[in-house]
Coordinates of C-alpha atoms (C1' of nucleotides) in Angstrom, one line a residue:
Chain A
M1 CA -20.4 -38.6 -29.2
A2 CA -17.7 -35.8 -28.8
G3 CA -20.5 -32.8 -29.1
H4 CA -22.5 -34.7 -26.2
K5 CA -19.6 -34.8 -23.7
T6 CA -18.5 -31.2 -25.1
A7 CA -22.0 -30.3 -24.4
M8 CA -22.5 -31.6 -21.0
D9 CA -19.4 -30.6 -19.5
Q10 CA -20.4 -27.1 -20.9
R11 CA -23.6 -26.7 -18.6
A12 CA -22.0 -29.1 -16.1
R13 CA -19.2 -26.0 -16.0
E14 CA -21.9 -23.7 -15.9
I15 CA -23.8 -25.4 -12.1
F16 CA -20.3 -25.5 -11.3
G17 CA -18.5 -22.4 -11.7
V18 CA -22.7 -20.9 -10.1
A19 CA -22.4 -23.4 -7.7
C20 CA -18.8 -22.2 -6.5
R21 CA -20.5 -18.2 -6.3
L22 CA -23.2 -19.8 -4.3
L23 CA -21.9 -21.8 -1.6
C24 CA -19.0 -19.4 -1.1
E25 CA -21.3 -16.7 -0.8
M26 CA -24.2 -18.4 1.6
G27 CA -21.9 -21.1 2.9
Y28 CA -22.1 -24.5 2.2
E29 CA -24.9 -25.4 5.2
R30 CA -27.1 -22.5 4.6
A31 CA -27.0 -22.5 0.4
S32 CA -29.7 -25.0 -0.6
I33 CA -30.2 -26.8 -4.1
R34 CA -33.6 -25.0 -3.9
D35 CA -31.5 -21.6 -3.8
L36 CA -28.7 -24.0 -6.4
A37 CA -31.2 -24.5 -9.0
E38 CA -33.0 -21.0 -9.3
A39 CA -29.8 -19.5 -9.5
V40 CA -28.9 -21.6 -13.1
G41 CA -32.7 -22.0 -14.1
M42 CA -33.0 -25.3 -13.3
T43 CA -35.0 -27.2 -11.5
K44 CA -33.5 -29.5 -8.2
A45 CA -34.4 -32.8 -9.9
G46 CA -32.4 -31.3 -13.1
L47 CA -29.3 -30.7 -11.0
Y48 CA -29.1 -34.1 -9.6
Y49 CA -27.8 -35.3 -13.3
Y50 CA -24.7 -34.1 -13.5
F51 CA -23.7 -35.2 -9.7
K52 CA -24.9 -37.3 -7.1
S53 CA -25.3 -35.7 -3.9
K54 CA -24.8 -31.8 -2.3
E55 CA -21.9 -32.9 -0.2
E56 CA -20.0 -34.3 -3.7
L57 CA -21.1 -30.8 -5.4
L58 CA -18.8 -29.7 -2.8
F59 CA -16.0 -32.1 -2.6
L60 CA -16.1 -32.0 -6.5
I61 CA -15.4 -27.6 -6.1
L62 CA -13.2 -28.5 -3.1
D63 CA -10.7 -31.5 -4.8
S64 CA -10.6 -29.8 -8.2
Y65 CA -9.2 -27.0 -6.6
M66 CA -6.9 -28.7 -4.3
D67 CA -5.9 -30.2 -8.1
D68 CA -5.0 -27.3 -9.8
L69 CA -3.0 -25.6 -6.3
L70 CA -0.8 -28.3 -6.3
T71 CA -0.5 -28.2 -10.3
G72 CA 0.7 -25.2 -10.0
M73 CA 3.5 -25.6 -7.1
E74 CA 4.3 -28.5 -8.7
E75 CA 5.1 -26.1 -12.2
I76 CA 6.8 -23.8 -9.8
T77 CA 9.2 -26.1 -8.3
A78 CA 10.5 -27.8 -11.3
R79 CA 11.1 -24.9 -12.6
I80 CA 12.8 -22.6 -10.2
A81 CA 15.3 -24.3 -7.9
D82 CA 17.0 -21.4 -6.2
P83 CA 14.7 -21.7 -2.6
E84 CA 14.9 -17.6 -2.2
E85 CA 12.9 -16.9 -6.0
R86 CA 11.0 -20.2 -5.6
L87 CA 9.3 -18.9 -2.0
K88 CA 8.5 -15.8 -3.7
A89 CA 7.5 -17.4 -6.5
Y90 CA 5.4 -19.7 -4.3
I91 CA 3.4 -16.6 -2.5
H92 CA 3.0 -15.1 -5.4
F93 CA 1.0 -17.8 -6.7
Q94 CA -1.1 -17.6 -3.9
V95 CA -2.3 -14.0 -3.9
E96 CA -2.8 -15.0 -7.8
R97 CA -4.7 -18.0 -6.7
Y98 CA -6.8 -15.9 -4.5
C99 CA -7.8 -12.8 -7.1
Q100 CA -8.4 -15.0 -9.7
D101 CA -10.7 -17.9 -7.7
T102 CA -12.0 -16.0 -4.9
Y103 CA -14.8 -18.2 -4.5
R104 CA -12.9 -21.3 -4.2
S105 CA -10.3 -19.8 -2.1
K106 CA -13.0 -19.0 0.7
L107 CA -15.0 -22.0 0.2
I108 CA -12.0 -24.4 1.1
I109 CA -10.9 -21.8 4.0
N110 CA -14.3 -21.7 5.7
D111 CA -16.7 -24.9 4.7
E112 CA -13.8 -27.8 4.3
N113 CA -15.1 -28.9 7.4
C114 CA -18.1 -30.0 5.5
L115 CA -17.2 -32.6 3.7
S116 CA -16.9 -36.2 5.4
G117 CA -15.1 -39.6 5.5
E118 CA -13.3 -40.5 2.6
W119 CA -14.5 -36.9 1.0
F120 CA -13.0 -35.3 3.6
K121 CA -9.5 -37.5 4.2
T122 CA -8.9 -36.8 0.4
V123 CA -8.9 -33.4 0.2
K124 CA -6.4 -33.1 3.6
D125 CA -4.0 -35.3 1.9
K126 CA -4.3 -33.1 -0.9
Q127 CA -3.7 -30.2 1.8
R128 CA -0.7 -32.0 3.5
R129 CA 1.3 -32.6 -0.1
Y130 CA 0.7 -29.1 -0.4
L131 CA 2.2 -27.8 2.7
S132 CA 5.2 -30.0 1.9
Y133 CA 5.6 -28.1 -0.7
W134 CA 6.3 -25.0 1.5
R135 CA 8.0 -26.8 4.0
E136 CA 10.6 -28.3 2.4
T137 CA 11.5 -25.1 -0.2
L138 CA 11.6 -23.3 3.2
E139 CA 13.9 -25.7 5.1
R140 CA 16.3 -25.3 2.1
F141 CA 16.0 -21.5 2.1
G142 CA 17.3 -21.6 6.1
H143 CA 20.0 -23.9 5.1
Q144 CA 21.2 -21.9 2.0
R145 CA 22.0 -18.7 4.4
G146 CA 23.2 -20.7 7.1
R147 CA 20.4 -20.4 9.1
P148 CA 18.7 -23.2 9.6
I149 CA 15.4 -22.6 10.6
D150 CA 14.0 -24.1 13.8
H151 CA 10.3 -24.8 14.5
L152 CA 10.2 -24.7 10.9
S153 CA 6.1 -26.5 10.9
A154 CA 5.4 -23.7 12.8
H155 CA 7.2 -21.5 10.7
V156 CA 4.9 -22.4 8.0
M157 CA 2.3 -21.8 8.9
L158 CA 2.9 -18.5 10.3
L159 CA 3.5 -17.6 6.1
I160 CA 0.7 -19.5 5.1
G161 CA -1.4 -17.4 7.6
M162 CA -0.2 -13.9 6.2
C163 CA -0.9 -15.9 2.9
N164 CA -4.2 -17.0 3.9
W165 CA -6.1 -14.3 6.0
I166 CA -5.6 -11.8 2.7
Y167 CA -9.7 -14.0 2.3
Q168 CA -10.8 -11.5 5.0
W169 CA -9.5 -8.2 3.9
Y170 CA -8.1 -8.1 0.7
H171 CA -9.4 -6.2 -2.0
P172 CA -7.5 -6.5 -5.4
E173 CA -9.1 -3.5 -6.5
G174 CA -7.2 -1.0 -3.6
E175 CA -4.2 0.8 -3.4
L176 CA -2.1 -2.5 -2.9
R177 CA -1.9 -4.6 -6.0
P178 CA -1.2 -8.5 -6.4
P179 CA 2.1 -8.6 -6.6
E180 CA 2.5 -5.6 -4.3
L181 CA 1.2 -7.3 -1.8
A182 CA 2.9 -10.5 -2.2
D183 CA 6.7 -8.6 -2.3
L184 CA 5.5 -7.2 0.7
I185 CA 4.6 -10.6 2.5
F186 CA 7.9 -12.2 1.6
R187 CA 9.9 -9.3 2.9
R188 CA 7.9 -8.8 6.0
F189 CA 8.2 -12.0 7.3
T190 CA 12.2 -13.0 5.6
L191 CA 13.5 -9.0 6.5
G192 CA 11.3 -7.9 9.1
L193 CA 9.7 -4.1 9.3
D194 CA 13.1 -2.7 7.6
G195 CA 12.6 -4.7 4.8
Chain B
M1 CA -34.0 -12.5 45.2
A2 CA -30.1 -12.5 44.8
G3 CA -30.2 -16.1 45.2
H4 CA -32.7 -15.9 42.5
K5 CA -30.6 -14.0 40.4
T6 CA -27.5 -16.2 40.6
A7 CA -29.1 -19.7 40.3
M8 CA -30.6 -18.2 37.0
D9 CA -27.3 -17.3 36.5
Q10 CA -25.3 -20.4 37.0
R11 CA -27.9 -22.7 34.3
A12 CA -27.2 -19.7 31.5
R13 CA -23.4 -20.1 31.9
E14 CA -24.0 -23.9 31.4
I15 CA -26.3 -23.4 28.5
F16 CA -23.4 -20.8 27.3
G17 CA -21.0 -22.7 27.8
V18 CA -22.1 -26.1 26.2
A19 CA -23.1 -23.9 23.4
C20 CA -19.8 -22.6 22.8
R21 CA -18.2 -25.9 22.4
L22 CA -20.9 -27.4 20.3
L23 CA -21.3 -24.2 17.5
C24 CA -17.5 -24.4 17.5
E25 CA -17.5 -28.0 16.9
M26 CA -20.0 -28.8 14.7
G27 CA -20.7 -25.1 12.9
Y28 CA -23.5 -22.8 13.6
E29 CA -26.1 -24.3 11.1
R30 CA -24.7 -27.7 12.1
A31 CA -26.0 -27.7 15.2
S32 CA -29.4 -27.5 15.7
I33 CA -31.3 -26.3 18.9
R34 CA -32.2 -29.9 19.8
D35 CA -28.3 -30.8 19.5
L36 CA -28.1 -28.1 22.3
A37 CA -30.8 -29.7 24.4
E38 CA -29.8 -32.9 24.5
A39 CA -26.2 -31.7 25.2
V40 CA -27.5 -29.4 28.0
G41 CA -30.0 -31.9 29.1
M42 CA -32.9 -30.0 28.8
T43 CA -36.1 -30.2 25.9
K44 CA -35.4 -28.0 23.5
A45 CA -38.4 -25.6 24.6
G46 CA -36.8 -25.5 27.6
L47 CA -34.1 -23.4 26.2
Y48 CA -36.1 -20.8 25.5
Y49 CA -36.8 -19.8 28.6
Y50 CA -33.2 -18.9 28.4
F51 CA -32.3 -17.0 24.9
K52 CA -35.2 -15.6 22.2
S53 CA -33.7 -17.2 19.8
K54 CA -30.8 -19.6 17.8
E55 CA -29.6 -16.2 16.3
E56 CA -29.7 -13.8 19.9
L57 CA -28.0 -16.7 21.6
L58 CA -25.1 -17.4 18.3
F59 CA -24.7 -13.0 19.0
L60 CA -24.5 -13.3 22.6
I61 CA -21.3 -15.7 22.3
L62 CA -19.5 -13.2 19.5
D63 CA -20.7 -10.2 21.3
S64 CA -19.4 -11.0 24.5
Y65 CA -16.1 -12.6 22.6
M66 CA -15.6 -9.6 21.4
D67 CA -16.2 -7.3 24.4
D68 CA -13.7 -9.5 26.3
L69 CA -11.1 -8.9 23.3
L70 CA -12.0 -5.3 23.4
T71 CA -11.7 -5.0 27.6
G72 CA -8.4 -6.6 27.6
M73 CA -7.2 -4.7 24.7
E74 CA -7.7 -1.6 26.1
E75 CA -6.3 -3.0 29.8
I76 CA -2.7 -3.1 27.7
T77 CA -3.3 0.0 26.0
A78 CA -3.6 1.2 29.2
R79 CA -0.8 0.6 31.5
I80 CA 2.2 0.4 28.6
A81 CA 2.9 3.3 27.0
D82 CA 5.9 2.2 24.9
P83 CA 4.6 0.9 21.3
E84 CA 6.7 -1.5 21.4
E85 CA 5.7 -3.7 24.4
R86 CA 2.1 -2.8 23.9
L87 CA 2.3 -4.6 20.4
K88 CA 4.4 -7.3 22.1
A89 CA 1.3 -7.5 24.4
Y90 CA -1.2 -7.5 22.6
I91 CA 0.7 -10.2 20.6
H92 CA 0.6 -12.5 23.4
F93 CA -2.8 -11.7 24.9
Q94 CA -4.1 -12.9 21.6
V95 CA -2.2 -16.0 21.7
E96 CA -3.3 -16.4 25.7
R97 CA -6.8 -15.5 25.1
Y98 CA -7.5 -18.3 21.6
C99 CA -5.8 -20.7 24.0
Q100 CA -7.9 -20.2 26.7
D101 CA -11.4 -19.3 24.8
T102 CA -10.9 -21.6 21.7
Y103 CA -14.5 -22.0 21.3
R104 CA -15.2 -19.0 21.0
S105 CA -12.2 -17.6 18.7
K106 CA -12.9 -20.6 16.5
L107 CA -16.6 -19.7 16.2
I108 CA -15.8 -16.1 15.8
I109 CA -13.8 -16.3 13.1
N110 CA -16.0 -18.9 11.1
D111 CA -19.5 -18.4 11.7
E112 CA -19.3 -14.3 12.7
N113 CA -21.3 -14.0 9.2
C114 CA -24.2 -16.6 10.3
L115 CA -25.5 -13.3 12.2
S116 CA -27.9 -10.6 10.3
G117 CA -28.5 -7.2 10.7
E118 CA -28.5 -5.0 13.5
W119 CA -26.1 -8.3 15.7
F120 CA -24.1 -8.0 12.5
K121 CA -23.3 -4.9 12.4
T122 CA -22.9 -4.6 16.1
V123 CA -20.4 -7.3 16.2
K124 CA -18.4 -5.7 13.1
D125 CA -18.5 -2.3 14.8
K126 CA -16.7 -3.8 17.6
Q127 CA -14.5 -5.6 15.0
R128 CA -13.1 -2.3 14.0
R129 CA -12.6 -0.9 17.2
Y130 CA -10.2 -3.9 17.7
L131 CA -8.3 -3.6 14.4
S132 CA -7.9 0.3 15.4
Y133 CA -5.5 -0.4 18.3
W134 CA -3.6 -2.5 16.1
R135 CA -3.4 -0.2 13.8
E136 CA -2.6 3.1 15.7
T137 CA -0.1 1.5 18.1
L138 CA 1.5 -0.4 15.0
E139 CA 2.0 3.2 13.5
R140 CA 3.2 4.8 16.2
F141 CA 6.0 1.8 16.7
G142 CA 7.1 3.0 12.9
H143 CA 7.3 6.6 14.0
Q144 CA 9.2 5.5 17.6
R145 CA 11.7 3.2 15.1
G146 CA 12.0 6.8 12.5
R147 CA 10.7 5.0 9.6
P148 CA 7.1 5.2 9.3
I149 CA 5.1 2.0 8.0
D150 CA 3.7 2.4 4.3
H151 CA 0.6 0.7 3.1
L152 CA -0.7 0.5 7.6
S153 CA -3.4 -1.2 7.3
A154 CA -1.9 -4.2 5.1
H155 CA 0.4 -4.4 8.3
V156 CA -2.1 -4.5 11.0
M157 CA -4.2 -7.7 8.7
L158 CA -0.8 -9.7 8.4
L159 CA 0.0 -9.8 11.4
I160 CA -3.0 -10.1 12.6
G161 CA -2.8 -13.1 10.2
M162 CA -0.8 -15.0 11.8
C163 CA -2.2 -14.5 14.8
N164 CA -5.6 -15.8 14.2
W165 CA -4.6 -18.6 11.4
I166 CA -3.2 -20.5 14.8
Y167 CA -6.8 -21.6 15.0
Q168 CA -6.2 -23.5 11.9
W169 CA -2.7 -25.8 13.2
Y170 CA -2.3 -24.4 17.2
H171 CA -2.1 -27.0 19.8
P172 CA -1.0 -25.1 23.1
E173 CA 0.2 -29.0 24.3
G174 CA 2.5 -29.1 21.9
E175 CA 6.1 -28.4 21.5
L176 CA 5.6 -24.8 21.5
R177 CA 4.4 -23.0 24.2
P178 CA 1.8 -19.7 24.1
P179 CA 4.8 -17.3 25.3
E180 CA 7.0 -18.4 23.0
L181 CA 4.3 -18.4 20.4
A182 CA 3.7 -14.9 21.0
D183 CA 7.2 -14.1 21.0
L184 CA 8.1 -15.9 17.4
I185 CA 5.6 -13.7 15.7
F186 CA 6.6 -10.8 17.0
R187 CA 10.2 -11.2 16.0
R188 CA 9.0 -12.7 12.7
F189 CA 7.1 -10.0 11.7
T190 CA 9.8 -7.3 13.4
L191 CA 12.9 -8.5 12.4
G192 CA 12.1 -10.8 10.1
L193 CA 14.0 -14.7 9.7
D194 CA 17.1 -13.6 11.5
G195 CA 15.0 -12.0 14.6
Chain C
dC1 C1' -41.9 -41.1 -40.3
dC2 C1' -40.4 -43.6 -35.8
dT3 C1' -36.9 -44.8 -32.0
dC4 C1' -33.5 -43.9 -28.6
dT5 C1' -30.9 -41.7 -25.9
dA6 C1' -30.3 -37.5 -22.8
dT7 C1' -31.8 -34.2 -20.4
dT8 C1' -35.0 -31.8 -18.0
dC9 C1' -39.6 -31.7 -15.5
dT10 C1' -44.0 -32.6 -11.8
dA11 C1' -44.6 -33.9 -8.1
dC12 C1' -43.9 -36.5 -4.2
dC13 C1' -41.1 -38.5 0.5
dG14 C1' -39.5 -38.5 5.4
dG15 C1' -37.2 -36.5 7.9
dC16 C1' -35.4 -32.2 10.4
dC17 C1' -35.6 -27.3 11.5
dG18 C1' -36.9 -22.7 14.7
dG19 C1' -40.5 -22.0 17.2
dC20 C1' -44.7 -21.3 20.1
dA21 C1' -48.7 -22.6 23.0
dA22 C1' -50.0 -24.3 26.5
dG23 C1' -49.8 -27.0 31.1
dT24 C1' -47.4 -28.3 35.3
dA25 C1' -44.3 -28.9 39.0
dA26 C1' -42.0 -26.5 42.9
dG27 C1' -40.6 -22.1 45.8
dC28 C1' -41.6 -18.6 47.5
dT29 C1' -44.7 -15.2 49.9
dG30 C1' -48.6 -13.2 51.7
Chain D
dC1 C1' -54.1 -21.6 53.0
dA2 C1' -53.7 -19.0 48.2
dG3 C1' -51.6 -16.3 44.6
dC4 C1' -48.4 -15.7 41.9
dT5 C1' -43.7 -16.5 39.9
dT6 C1' -39.6 -19.2 38.3
dA7 C1' -38.2 -23.3 35.5
dC8 C1' -39.1 -25.8 32.8
dT9 C1' -41.7 -30.1 29.8
dT10 C1' -45.3 -32.2 26.3
dG11 C1' -47.1 -31.4 21.8
dC12 C1' -47.7 -29.3 17.9
dC13 C1' -46.5 -26.1 13.8
dG14 C1' -45.8 -24.9 8.9
dG15 C1' -41.7 -24.7 6.7
dC16 C1' -37.7 -26.0 4.5
dC17 C1' -34.1 -29.6 3.9
dG18 C1' -31.8 -33.4 0.4
dG19 C1' -33.2 -36.4 -2.8
dT20 C1' -35.8 -40.1 -5.5
dA21 C1' -39.0 -41.8 -8.9
dG22 C1' -41.2 -41.3 -13.4
dA23 C1' -43.0 -38.6 -16.8
dA24 C1' -42.0 -35.3 -20.6
dT25 C1' -39.4 -33.5 -23.8
dA26 C1' -36.3 -32.5 -27.7
dG27 C1' -32.6 -33.9 -30.7
dA28 C1' -30.4 -36.8 -33.8
dG29 C1' -30.2 -41.5 -36.2
dG30 C1' -32.0 -44.3 -39.0

DNA sequence: CCTCTATTCTACCGGCCGGCAAGTAAGCTG
DNA sequence: CAGCTTACTTGCCGGCCGGTAGAATAGAGG
């Protein structure tokens, strides 16, 4: 029985992985179930043994990604108390995540709007929880330095903007290694061009 | 004859405007020609009198947007010589553009990949020219301050990241007015949190 | 061997897709 | 008035879409 479950899980994971790549590269709407079936070497109908609908598949991908993100943020938050060091760690984590999980990182930016109803709400809610990590830490950081940050939410979005926009241009194999990029972002945001 | 042309242009402009809104709100793939026809109060086939294909319509939208962007950047570049002031002006222009032309601004970020072949290349090429304005000015800015910027391209993308990510969160009617936001971006990038 | 269950395939569905051919009403031009 | 153009409409096309019913297959347990 355990054997059954693992085999099932293994196949499901394989489909899941191929789906991430395909949906990311083609876009959710463009990529058809037939494309996915061909890519994993199955029939279209066979796929429906593992998920109920195309939209559920997208949900599973995006929701699991948000779970991974939140778990990471949670872990950092528990481990690092100092706001400055924690903020640094958030940025490093974010860049690292993009490099190690490019497909899902791009998918959640490009195709989150393809979800509807409860699915959309669930993912959006986790994004809100994710943002609150940043906001809280950034607020403490300002407080620690004796210069509280006004327009806090806007600042959070500017910082996240730098972190997330990398999906548009960054290639980890280039001259700038992930940790260097993360440091760059932190210094530019906190110290400006002279940092 | 001039009358004909204007009437034709007027109708075309109307279709164009509705298309921008519809394609932006639904996404290019999701929005069908039938949806667009209904939205402008015509038949699907009638639309094809004004453009050759759905993809051409998207191209016309994105290409014209890039033209507007480049024209604006060109004008600023010609008018302002000082690198610092020019950089400020770029940022203000970018934020302003987003506020006044939200649909096309979002479209070019979300759906540029729906173009193929020559159309894609044409738009991408204009984006490259657009980036070169930023890069050149940022480089001069660093030189002017006696601190040349290394990883120049990365810095350009970080700055543009803050400017473009606003499509994900910014509402011009909120507490932060467009010029204030533009100033905020400039100060955060050049001076850090203390600016 | 048979049986049962897990997994996958064949064959099909209705519906919407982008696009086109042909027709037409209105208006302008001689 | 005829002749031509503009600005559409009607009606259709083949094709792909997501999704499903039910048969076939395979492997484990008895």
